[in-house]
Amino acid sequence: MSNPFWPEDGVSLRGEALDRLLMWCSEQDASRIQLQTDKPIVMKVHGLNRTITREALLPGIVEDAINYMFRDSTAVTHLRQSRALDLSHTIWPDRRARRYSFRINAVPTLVGPEQAVGITIRPLVDIPRPLAEQNVEPRVLEALEGDNGMYLVCGATGSGKTTLLGGINRKRLEDPDCHMDLVEGSAPLELLYDLVPAVNSTVMQTEIPRGLPTFAEFIRAAMRQEPTDIVVGEIRDPETVVAAIQAAISGHRLLSSLHTFDCASTVRRIAALCPADQRDSLTISFVENLRVIVNQRLLRSTDGRRTPIREFLPVSRAFRDRLLDADPKHWPELTRKAVETSGQSFEQSIRSAHREGRITEAVAAAAIRQEL
């Protein structure tokens, strides 16, 4: 690489210059951009970090950046009060050309002994990537065909959960036989669907807390909109898990994501997030409405990029009955066994990716060792 740095390196990163940097990073296929006080800017491309500015960022530049993306000079005040900021940022310089969307997380940090600001910026796709380009297994596609219940897409940060969620929704929106009315509440919104040709379907998206203050309020509003599909961007706390389960038991199709390692840990995580005084009733409702769990990871692929591997479990009526007849403390073990007999484990997915030539033998061997 003859010049690894941003072509405008040295320009003060304020306002439109920051936007130009972010657009350039997005065009380099960056999945993550980090701005931090007294540090140069680093972006990650296909899992590898790359420093793109020579000089460290001055405190005022970083503070101006978060204020600019927050669209309010109070952003730094929030950080100084020990509050993290989650927000979205969109750049659309030409309405006839590409739009650039980003998810922003800003937190107070330390660089050595000094107070600092850290900003993580994740470029988002302008239009969700179709499932046909995501190596989605036919059995997963079949399990996603239902009209009600909970459909969970899980994995670590950066594992492609959002990409898969977007592909699932895009497929339904583009299907002329699917008359879908989708409402989404996310904090913040990571995907936009206005450029998807929704043939006979509608989409309404709300950002939490910018549009509505809480997920509970979003669910209450959603129930008055007669949706077919409800998307809760991420289940991350008790309030959200309650809202998600309420959406599922109302007879709708509920699509959401969690940060979990595998299918068994997904079941355990949902139970742990349920408030103690409602845990019994909520976990029963969760099991009765669960339709599929998909856990995804990304591995280095033979083309130098990354490719998905998946553990998944289509949840049958018989398996739901088996869980409901068992003590909840045994649910993770029952789920692990069901994955082996009725779904697909990560080890099976790794071996399949190797057979298909998507990953090398060395990558496959290292990934399988982690499963042992």
mmCIF file of C-alpha atoms in Angstrom:
data_model
loop_
_atom_site.group_PDB
_atom_site.id
_atom_site.type_symbol
_atom_site.label_atom_id
_atom_site.label_comp_id
_atom_site.label_asym_id
_atom_site.label_seq_id
_atom_site.Cartn_x
_atom_site.Cartn_y
_atom_site.Cartn_z
ATOM 1 C CA MET A 1 0.000 0.000 0.000
ATOM 2 C CA SER A 2 1.765 3.137 -1.256
ATOM 3 C CA ASN A 3 -0.071 5.623 0.970
ATOM 4 C CA PRO A 4 -1.938 4.183 3.957
ATOM 5 C CA PHE A 5 -3.087 7.585 5.204
ATOM 6 C CA TRP A 6 -6.235 9.567 4.524
ATOM 7 C CA PRO A 7 -5.538 11.694 1.414
ATOM 8 C CA GLU A 8 -6.420 14.885 3.331
ATOM 9 C CA ASP A 9 -4.298 14.002 6.370
ATOM 10 C CA GLY A 10 -3.336 17.228 8.149
ATOM 11 C CA VAL A 11 -6.637 19.022 7.480
ATOM 12 C CA SER A 12 -8.469 20.145 10.617
ATOM 13 C CA LEU A 13 -11.233 17.595 11.253
ATOM 14 C CA ARG A 14 -14.144 19.921 11.809
ATOM 15 C CA GLY A 15 -17.580 19.828 10.211
ATOM 16 C CA GLU A 16 -17.456 18.905 6.531
ATOM 17 C CA ALA A 17 -13.826 17.728 6.774
ATOM 18 C CA LEU A 18 -14.920 15.105 9.317
ATOM 19 C CA ASP A 19 -17.695 14.052 6.945
ATOM 20 C CA ARG A 20 -15.186 13.684 4.099
ATOM 21 C CA LEU A 21 -13.001 11.486 6.299
ATOM 22 C CA LEU A 22 -15.940 9.269 7.239
ATOM 23 C CA MET A 23 -17.062 8.928 3.624
ATOM 24 C CA TRP A 24 -13.524 7.969 2.588
ATOM 25 C CA CYS A 25 -13.322 5.343 5.353
ATOM 26 C CA SER A 26 -16.662 3.904 4.280
ATOM 27 C CA GLU A 27 -15.417 3.635 0.693
ATOM 28 C CA GLN A 28 -12.369 1.702 1.980
ATOM 29 C CA ASP A 29 -14.799 -0.926 3.412
ATOM 30 C CA ALA A 30 -14.012 0.100 6.998
ATOM 31 C CA SER A 31 -16.089 -1.661 9.633
ATOM 32 C CA ARG A 32 -14.873 0.535 12.512
ATOM 33 C CA ILE A 33 -13.265 3.972 12.918
ATOM 34 C CA GLN A 34 -11.787 5.115 16.231
ATOM 35 C CA LEU A 35 -11.228 8.733 17.224
ATOM 36 C CA GLN A 36 -9.625 9.297 20.607
ATOM 37 C CA THR A 37 -8.031 12.284 22.309
ATOM 38 C CA ASP A 38 -4.220 12.396 21.847
ATOM 39 C CA LYS A 39 -4.254 9.410 19.475
ATOM 40 C CA PRO A 40 -4.120 9.130 15.670
ATOM 41 C CA ILE A 41 -7.233 7.866 13.892
ATOM 42 C CA VAL A 42 -7.458 4.108 13.323
ATOM 43 C CA MET A 43 -9.873 2.279 11.039
ATOM 44 C CA LYS A 44 -10.492 -1.462 10.762
ATOM 45 C CA VAL A 45 -10.861 -3.103 7.345
ATOM 46 C CA HIS A 46 -11.750 -6.811 7.105
ATOM 47 C CA GLY A 47 -10.627 -7.377 10.682
ATOM 48 C CA LEU A 48 -7.252 -5.556 10.409
ATOM 49 C CA ASN A 49 -6.476 -2.184 12.041
ATOM 50 C CA ARG A 50 -4.892 0.592 9.971
ATOM 51 C CA THR A 51 -3.655 3.979 11.249
ATOM 52 C CA ILE A 52 -4.814 6.644 8.796
ATOM 53 C CA THR A 53 -3.526 9.934 10.263
ATOM 54 C CA ARG A 54 0.007 10.835 11.244
ATOM 55 C CA GLU A 55 -0.777 13.252 14.050
ATOM 56 C CA ALA A 56 -2.678 12.652 17.303
ATOM 57 C CA LEU A 57 -6.046 14.352 17.702
ATOM 58 C CA LEU A 58 -6.147 17.405 19.933
ATOM 59 C CA PRO A 59 -8.837 17.462 22.671
ATOM 60 C CA GLY A 60 -10.782 20.291 21.025
ATOM 61 C CA ILE A 61 -10.975 18.414 17.709
ATOM 62 C CA VAL A 62 -12.460 15.302 19.320
ATOM 63 C CA GLU A 63 -14.963 17.339 21.337
ATOM 64 C CA ASP A 64 -16.001 19.302 18.245
ATOM 65 C CA ALA A 65 -16.457 16.017 16.377
ATOM 66 C CA ILE A 66 -18.908 14.533 18.866
ATOM 67 C CA ASN A 67 -20.811 17.818 19.205
ATOM 68 C CA TYR A 68 -21.096 17.986 15.400
ATOM 69 C CA MET A 69 -22.420 14.432 15.050
ATOM 70 C CA PHE A 70 -24.733 14.843 18.059
ATOM 71 C CA ARG A 71 -26.062 18.021 16.399
ATOM 72 C CA ASP A 72 -25.887 19.800 19.738
ATOM 73 C CA SER A 73 -23.111 21.425 21.747
ATOM 74 C CA THR A 74 -24.253 19.547 24.868
ATOM 75 C CA ALA A 75 -22.695 16.235 23.752
ATOM 76 C CA VAL A 76 -19.461 16.854 25.624
ATOM 77 C CA THR A 77 -21.469 17.874 28.701
ATOM 78 C CA HIS A 78 -23.151 14.453 28.681
ATOM 79 C CA LEU A 79 -19.753 12.750 28.528
ATOM 80 C CA ARG A 80 -18.387 14.862 31.367
ATOM 81 C CA GLN A 81 -21.366 13.695 33.430
ATOM 82 C CA SER A 82 -20.232 10.073 32.866
ATOM 83 C CA ARG A 83 -22.891 9.270 30.280
ATOM 84 C CA ALA A 84 -22.201 7.245 27.152
ATOM 85 C CA LEU A 85 -23.731 8.476 23.897
ATOM 86 C CA ASP A 86 -25.271 6.213 21.232
ATOM 87 C CA LEU A 87 -26.393 7.995 18.096
ATOM 88 C CA SER A 88 -26.551 7.826 14.320
ATOM 89 C CA HIS A 89 -24.987 10.141 11.756
ATOM 90 C CA THR A 90 -25.936 10.389 8.087
ATOM 91 C CA ILE A 91 -24.089 12.154 5.263
ATOM 92 C CA TRP A 92 -25.888 12.640 1.949
ATOM 93 C CA PRO A 93 -24.063 15.296 -0.079
ATOM 94 C CA ASP A 94 -25.879 14.476 -3.337
ATOM 95 C CA ARG A 95 -29.455 13.144 -3.232
ATOM 96 C CA ARG A 96 -28.837 11.421 -6.575
ATOM 97 C CA ALA A 97 -25.780 9.549 -5.289
ATOM 98 C CA ARG A 98 -24.690 7.386 -2.384
ATOM 99 C CA ARG A 99 -25.780 8.077 1.178
ATOM 100 C CA TYR A 100 -23.376 7.366 4.073
ATOM 101 C CA SER A 101 -24.789 6.259 7.426
ATOM 102 C CA PHE A 102 -22.911 5.599 10.659
ATOM 103 C CA ARG A 103 -23.518 4.334 14.189
ATOM 104 C CA ILE A 104 -21.670 6.366 16.815
ATOM 105 C CA ASN A 105 -20.719 5.438 20.378
ATOM 106 C CA ALA A 106 -18.871 7.997 22.504
ATOM 107 C CA VAL A 107 -17.573 7.502 26.038
ATOM 108 C CA PRO A 108 -15.348 9.335 28.506
ATOM 109 C CA THR A 109 -11.923 7.655 28.588
ATOM 110 C CA LEU A 110 -8.442 8.029 30.019
ATOM 111 C CA VAL A 111 -5.258 8.388 27.983
ATOM 112 C CA GLY A 112 -2.600 7.829 30.603
ATOM 113 C CA PRO A 113 -3.727 9.917 33.588
ATOM 114 C CA GLU A 114 -5.565 12.478 31.441
ATOM 115 C CA GLN A 115 -9.316 12.703 30.872
ATOM 116 C CA ALA A 116 -10.176 12.056 27.237
ATOM 117 C CA VAL A 117 -13.004 11.262 24.827
ATOM 118 C CA GLY A 118 -13.244 8.079 22.778
ATOM 119 C CA ILE A 119 -15.516 7.831 19.732
ATOM 120 C CA THR A 120 -16.199 4.569 17.917
ATOM 121 C CA ILE A 121 -17.826 4.997 14.511
ATOM 122 C CA ARG A 122 -19.269 2.055 12.584
ATOM 123 C CA PRO A 123 -20.189 2.605 8.912
ATOM 124 C CA LEU A 124 -23.577 1.170 7.994
ATOM 125 C CA VAL A 125 -24.750 -0.070 4.627
ATOM 126 C CA ASP A 126 -26.931 2.312 2.649
ATOM 127 C CA ILE A 127 -29.215 -0.528 1.610
ATOM 128 C CA PRO A 128 -29.288 -3.878 3.456
ATOM 129 C CA ARG A 129 -27.229 -6.617 1.832
ATOM 130 C CA PRO A 130 -29.430 -9.332 0.263
ATOM 131 C CA LEU A 131 -29.498 -12.792 1.835
ATOM 132 C CA ALA A 132 -28.331 -14.286 -1.464
ATOM 133 C CA GLU A 133 -24.901 -12.724 -0.813
ATOM 134 C CA GLN A 134 -24.613 -13.934 2.799
ATOM 135 C CA ASN A 135 -24.176 -17.726 2.411
ATOM 136 C CA VAL A 136 -27.352 -18.337 4.412
ATOM 137 C CA GLU A 137 -28.117 -22.028 4.871
ATOM 138 C CA PRO A 138 -31.362 -23.310 3.274
ATOM 139 C CA ARG A 139 -32.546 -24.631 6.648
ATOM 140 C CA VAL A 140 -32.139 -21.168 8.191
ATOM 141 C CA LEU A 141 -34.123 -19.635 5.325
ATOM 142 C CA GLU A 142 -36.846 -22.216 5.864
ATOM 143 C CA ALA A 143 -36.943 -21.526 9.626
ATOM 144 C CA LEU A 144 -37.367 -17.795 8.953
ATOM 145 C CA GLU A 145 -40.575 -18.274 6.979
ATOM 146 C CA GLY A 146 -43.018 -18.124 9.906
ATOM 147 C CA ASP A 147 -45.521 -15.347 10.464
ATOM 148 C CA ASN A 148 -45.402 -15.015 14.262
ATOM 149 C CA GLY A 149 -43.139 -15.708 17.224
ATOM 150 C CA MET A 150 -39.550 -14.754 18.144
ATOM 151 C CA TYR A 151 -36.696 -14.931 15.628
ATOM 152 C CA LEU A 152 -33.331 -14.228 17.264
ATOM 153 C CA VAL A 153 -30.055 -13.380 15.489
ATOM 154 C CA CYS A 154 -27.158 -13.413 17.946
ATOM 155 C CA GLY A 155 -23.411 -12.971 18.191
ATOM 156 C CA ALA A 156 -20.661 -10.670 19.377
ATOM 157 C CA THR A 157 -20.231 -7.056 18.267
ATOM 158 C CA GLY A 158 -18.945 -7.059 14.704
ATOM 159 C CA SER A 159 -20.166 -10.577 13.919
ATOM 160 C CA GLY A 160 -22.527 -9.487 11.147
ATOM 161 C CA LYS A 161 -25.770 -9.716 13.133
ATOM 162 C CA THR A 162 -27.087 -6.443 11.758
ATOM 163 C CA THR A 163 -26.188 -7.423 8.200
ATOM 164 C CA LEU A 164 -28.152 -10.663 8.562
ATOM 165 C CA LEU A 165 -31.118 -8.888 10.188
ATOM 166 C CA GLY A 166 -31.188 -6.416 7.320
ATOM 167 C CA GLY A 167 -31.113 -9.172 4.732
ATOM 168 C CA ILE A 168 -34.011 -10.961 6.418
ATOM 169 C CA ASN A 169 -36.163 -7.830 6.409
ATOM 170 C CA ARG A 170 -35.140 -6.865 2.882
ATOM 171 C CA LYS A 171 -36.171 -10.274 1.531
ATOM 172 C CA ARG A 172 -39.644 -9.915 3.037
ATOM 173 C CA LEU A 173 -40.024 -6.305 1.875
ATOM 174 C CA GLU A 174 -39.130 -7.198 -1.711
ATOM 175 C CA ASP A 175 -41.422 -10.230 -1.828
ATOM 176 C CA PRO A 176 -44.603 -9.227 -3.733
ATOM 177 C CA ASP A 177 -46.526 -11.982 -1.947
ATOM 178 C CA CYS A 178 -45.552 -10.705 1.509
ATOM 179 C CA HIS A 179 -47.864 -7.888 2.590
ATOM 180 C CA MET A 180 -45.736 -6.845 5.545
ATOM 181 C CA ASP A 181 -46.176 -3.837 7.812
ATOM 182 C CA LEU A 182 -42.882 -3.565 9.698
ATOM 183 C CA VAL A 183 -42.278 -1.292 12.672
ATOM 184 C CA GLU A 184 -38.828 -1.068 14.215
ATOM 185 C CA GLY A 185 -37.481 0.430 17.415
ATOM 186 C CA SER A 186 -33.704 0.561 17.768
ATOM 187 C CA ALA A 187 -31.178 2.451 19.863
ATOM 188 C CA PRO A 188 -29.867 3.753 17.544
ATOM 189 C CA LEU A 189 -31.124 2.764 14.090
ATOM 190 C CA GLU A 190 -28.407 0.840 12.240
ATOM 191 C CA LEU A 191 -30.239 0.079 8.995
ATOM 192 C CA LEU A 192 -32.454 2.191 6.786
ATOM 193 C CA TYR A 193 -35.023 0.642 4.464
ATOM 194 C CA ASP A 194 -36.257 3.622 2.486
ATOM 195 C CA LEU A 195 -34.180 2.603 -0.554
ATOM 196 C CA VAL A 196 -35.487 -0.991 -0.530
ATOM 197 C CA PRO A 197 -38.191 -1.468 -3.189
ATOM 198 C CA ALA A 198 -40.997 -2.490 -0.826
ATOM 199 C CA VAL A 199 -43.468 -3.972 -3.322
ATOM 200 C CA ASN A 200 -46.542 -4.554 -1.169
ATOM 201 C CA SER A 201 -45.133 -3.732 2.271
ATOM 202 C CA THR A 202 -44.586 -0.745 4.551
ATOM 203 C CA VAL A 203 -41.839 0.235 7.003
ATOM 204 C CA MET A 204 -41.908 2.602 9.979
ATOM 205 C CA GLN A 205 -38.707 3.064 12.008
ATOM 206 C CA THR A 206 -38.259 4.820 15.361
ATOM 207 C CA GLU A 207 -34.979 5.625 17.075
ATOM 208 C CA ILE A 208 -34.880 5.206 20.849
ATOM 209 C CA PRO A 209 -34.623 7.527 22.777
ATOM 210 C CA ARG A 210 -34.596 10.213 20.088
ATOM 211 C CA GLY A 211 -38.037 9.332 18.693
ATOM 212 C CA LEU A 212 -39.638 7.597 21.674
ATOM 213 C CA PRO A 213 -38.072 7.538 25.146
ATOM 214 C CA THR A 214 -38.133 3.777 25.876
ATOM 215 C CA PHE A 215 -38.669 0.386 24.260
ATOM 216 C CA ALA A 216 -41.738 -0.095 26.431
ATOM 217 C CA GLU A 217 -43.246 3.071 24.930
ATOM 218 C CA PHE A 218 -42.280 1.861 21.447
ATOM 219 C CA ILE A 219 -44.085 -1.457 21.982
ATOM 220 C CA ARG A 220 -47.191 0.315 23.289
ATOM 221 C CA ALA A 221 -47.187 2.533 20.197
ATOM 222 C CA ALA A 222 -46.530 -0.433 17.905
ATOM 223 C CA MET A 223 -49.586 -2.271 19.206
ATOM 224 C CA ARG A 224 -51.746 0.613 17.971
ATOM 225 C CA GLN A 225 -50.256 0.462 14.451
ATOM 226 C CA GLU A 226 -51.459 -3.045 13.510
ATOM 227 C CA PRO A 227 -48.034 -4.292 12.386
ATOM 228 C CA THR A 228 -47.251 -7.749 11.069
ATOM 229 C CA ASP A 229 -43.539 -7.552 11.956
ATOM 230 C CA ILE A 230 -41.904 -5.874 14.943
ATOM 231 C CA VAL A 231 -38.144 -5.365 15.076
ATOM 232 C CA VAL A 232 -36.439 -4.626 18.388
ATOM 233 C CA GLY A 233 -32.912 -3.755 17.323
ATOM 234 C CA GLU A 234 -31.107 -5.330 20.256
ATOM 235 C CA ILE A 235 -32.161 -6.967 23.511
ATOM 236 C CA ARG A 236 -29.695 -5.614 26.028
ATOM 237 C CA ASP A 237 -31.499 -5.001 29.347
ATOM 238 C CA PRO A 238 -34.547 -6.117 31.370
ATOM 239 C CA GLU A 239 -36.799 -3.383 29.989
ATOM 240 C CA THR A 240 -36.047 -4.415 26.415
ATOM 241 C CA VAL A 241 -36.472 -8.148 26.995
ATOM 242 C CA VAL A 242 -39.885 -7.502 28.553
ATOM 243 C CA ALA A 243 -40.856 -5.349 25.560
ATOM 244 C CA ALA A 244 -39.639 -7.989 23.091
ATOM 245 C CA ILE A 245 -41.527 -10.839 24.767
ATOM 246 C CA GLN A 246 -44.681 -8.704 24.973
ATOM 247 C CA ALA A 247 -44.401 -8.068 21.235
ATOM 248 C CA ALA A 248 -44.006 -11.780 20.505
ATOM 249 C CA ILE A 249 -46.944 -12.926 22.652
ATOM 250 C CA SER A 250 -49.215 -10.391 20.976
ATOM 251 C CA GLY A 251 -49.276 -12.625 17.901
ATOM 252 C CA HIS A 252 -46.727 -10.718 15.829
ATOM 253 C CA ARG A 253 -43.473 -11.731 14.197
ATOM 254 C CA LEU A 254 -40.667 -10.397 16.435
ATOM 255 C CA LEU A 255 -37.128 -10.127 15.080
ATOM 256 C CA SER A 256 -34.304 -9.094 17.404
ATOM 257 C CA SER A 257 -30.659 -9.646 18.315
ATOM 258 C CA LEU A 258 -28.570 -10.385 21.414
ATOM 259 C CA HIS A 259 -24.898 -10.409 22.257
ATOM 260 C CA THR A 260 -24.436 -14.105 23.011
ATOM 261 C CA PHE A 261 -21.834 -16.745 22.167
ATOM 262 C CA ASP A 262 -24.038 -19.649 21.047
ATOM 263 C CA CYS A 263 -27.624 -20.920 21.112
ATOM 264 C CA ALA A 264 -27.374 -22.300 24.651
ATOM 265 C CA SER A 265 -26.054 -19.013 26.020
ATOM 266 C CA THR A 266 -28.869 -17.183 24.206
ATOM 267 C CA VAL A 267 -31.489 -19.132 26.175
ATOM 268 C CA ARG A 268 -29.570 -18.494 29.405
ATOM 269 C CA ARG A 269 -29.181 -14.780 28.629
ATOM 270 C CA ILE A 270 -32.893 -14.220 28.003
ATOM 271 C CA ALA A 271 -33.775 -15.883 31.312
ATOM 272 C CA ALA A 272 -31.158 -13.816 33.160
ATOM 273 C CA LEU A 273 -32.478 -10.543 31.718
ATOM 274 C CA CYS A 274 -36.062 -11.177 32.831
ATOM 275 C CA PRO A 275 -36.925 -9.206 35.998
ATOM 276 C CA ALA A 276 -36.936 -11.540 38.996
ATOM 277 C CA ASP A 277 -40.563 -10.859 39.904
ATOM 278 C CA GLN A 278 -41.711 -11.773 36.367
ATOM 279 C CA ARG A 279 -39.100 -14.382 35.437
ATOM 280 C CA ASP A 280 -41.288 -17.475 35.562
ATOM 281 C CA SER A 281 -44.081 -16.088 33.389
ATOM 282 C CA LEU A 282 -41.743 -14.296 30.960
ATOM 283 C CA THR A 283 -39.440 -17.266 30.367
ATOM 284 C CA ILE A 284 -42.443 -19.506 29.714
ATOM 285 C CA SER A 285 -43.785 -16.944 27.229
ATOM 286 C CA PHE A 286 -40.345 -16.737 25.632
ATOM 287 C CA VAL A 287 -40.148 -20.503 25.089
ATOM 288 C CA GLU A 288 -43.729 -20.777 23.839
ATOM 289 C CA ASN A 289 -43.068 -18.140 21.176
ATOM 290 C CA LEU A 290 -39.475 -18.978 20.197
ATOM 291 C CA ARG A 291 -39.108 -20.027 16.542
ATOM 292 C CA VAL A 292 -35.398 -19.958 15.701
ATOM 293 C CA ILE A 293 -32.032 -18.975 17.188
ATOM 294 C CA VAL A 294 -29.132 -18.101 14.886
ATOM 295 C CA ASN A 295 -25.678 -17.335 16.289
ATOM 296 C CA GLN A 296 -23.124 -15.959 13.878
ATOM 297 C CA ARG A 297 -19.369 -15.316 13.765
ATOM 298 C CA LEU A 298 -17.017 -14.096 11.063
ATOM 299 C CA LEU A 299 -13.797 -15.845 9.996
ATOM 300 C CA ARG A 300 -10.980 -14.689 7.728
ATOM 301 C CA SER A 301 -11.893 -15.876 4.227
ATOM 302 C CA THR A 302 -9.700 -17.010 1.357
ATOM 303 C CA ASP A 303 -10.300 -13.711 -0.492
ATOM 304 C CA GLY A 304 -8.837 -11.679 2.402
ATOM 305 C CA ARG A 305 -12.227 -10.561 3.647
ATOM 306 C CA ARG A 306 -14.452 -12.309 6.220
ATOM 307 C CA THR A 307 -17.130 -14.945 5.823
ATOM 308 C CA PRO A 308 -19.931 -15.999 8.198
ATOM 309 C CA ILE A 309 -20.206 -19.269 10.078
ATOM 310 C CA ARG A 310 -23.402 -20.050 11.949
ATOM 311 C CA GLU A 311 -24.790 -22.173 14.726
ATOM 312 C CA PHE A 312 -28.564 -22.376 14.491
ATOM 313 C CA LEU A 313 -31.550 -24.146 15.963
ATOM 314 C CA PRO A 314 -35.024 -24.200 14.388
ATOM 315 C CA VAL A 315 -37.328 -24.507 17.409
ATOM 316 C CA SER A 316 -40.062 -27.118 16.917
ATOM 317 C CA ARG A 317 -43.212 -27.593 18.974
ATOM 318 C CA ALA A 318 -41.718 -30.797 20.378
ATOM 319 C CA PHE A 319 -38.579 -29.004 21.562
ATOM 320 C CA ARG A 320 -40.594 -26.188 23.138
ATOM 321 C CA ASP A 321 -42.588 -28.810 25.063
ATOM 322 C CA ARG A 322 -39.354 -30.482 26.160
ATOM 323 C CA LEU A 323 -38.076 -27.197 27.589
ATOM 324 C CA LEU A 324 -41.346 -26.407 29.330
ATOM 325 C CA ASP A 325 -41.380 -29.847 30.963
ATOM 326 C CA ALA A 326 -37.808 -29.385 32.272
ATOM 327 C CA ASP A 327 -36.299 -27.285 35.033
ATOM 328 C CA PRO A 328 -35.069 -24.005 33.463
ATOM 329 C CA LYS A 329 -31.568 -24.667 34.800
ATOM 330 C CA HIS A 330 -31.395 -27.565 32.305
ATOM 331 C CA TRP A 331 -32.471 -25.469 29.300
ATOM 332 C CA PRO A 332 -28.920 -24.613 28.113
ATOM 333 C CA GLU A 333 -27.854 -28.267 28.095
ATOM 334 C CA LEU A 334 -31.062 -29.329 26.331
ATOM 335 C CA THR A 335 -30.437 -26.577 23.781
ATOM 336 C CA ARG A 336 -26.857 -27.753 23.134
ATOM 337 C CA LYS A 337 -28.111 -31.289 22.469
ATOM 338 C CA ALA A 338 -30.875 -30.030 20.191
ATOM 339 C CA VAL A 339 -28.361 -28.043 18.138
ATOM 340 C CA GLU A 340 -26.398 -31.243 17.473
ATOM 341 C CA THR A 341 -29.457 -33.291 16.515
ATOM 342 C CA SER A 342 -31.819 -30.768 14.937
ATOM 343 C CA GLY A 343 -29.749 -27.734 13.978
ATOM 344 C CA GLN A 344 -26.156 -26.939 13.069
ATOM 345 C CA SER A 345 -23.200 -26.429 15.406
ATOM 346 C CA PHE A 346 -20.355 -24.004 14.809
ATOM 347 C CA GLU A 347 -18.010 -26.951 14.221
ATOM 348 C CA GLN A 348 -20.283 -28.278 11.481
ATOM 349 C CA SER A 349 -20.472 -24.802 9.920
ATOM 350 C CA ILE A 350 -16.674 -24.415 10.014
ATOM 351 C CA ARG A 351 -16.153 -27.736 8.255
ATOM 352 C CA SER A 352 -18.749 -26.787 5.643
ATOM 353 C CA ALA A 353 -17.064 -23.406 4.993
ATOM 354 C CA HIS A 354 -13.739 -25.220 4.507
ATOM 355 C CA ARG A 355 -15.257 -27.724 2.066
ATOM 356 C CA GLU A 356 -16.761 -24.842 0.093
ATOM 357 C CA GLY A 357 -13.344 -23.161 -0.134
ATOM 358 C CA ARG A 358 -14.426 -20.086 1.806
ATOM 359 C CA ILE A 359 -11.766 -20.536 4.510
ATOM 360 C CA THR A 360 -8.317 -22.129 4.568
ATOM 361 C CA GLU A 361 -7.434 -25.314 6.409
ATOM 362 C CA ALA A 362 -5.426 -23.297 8.938
ATOM 363 C CA VAL A 363 -8.336 -20.958 9.691
ATOM 364 C CA ALA A 364 -10.694 -23.923 9.999
ATOM 365 C CA ALA A 365 -8.350 -25.795 12.349
ATOM 366 C CA ALA A 366 -7.891 -22.759 14.600
ATOM 367 C CA ALA A 367 -11.642 -22.130 14.739
ATOM 368 C CA ILE A 368 -12.418 -25.783 15.554
ATOM 369 C CA ARG A 369 -9.857 -25.753 18.383
ATOM 370 C CA GLN A 370 -11.878 -22.961 19.996
ATOM 371 C CA GLU A 371 -14.949 -25.216 19.931
ATOM 372 C CA LEU A 372 -13.236 -28.051 21.834
#
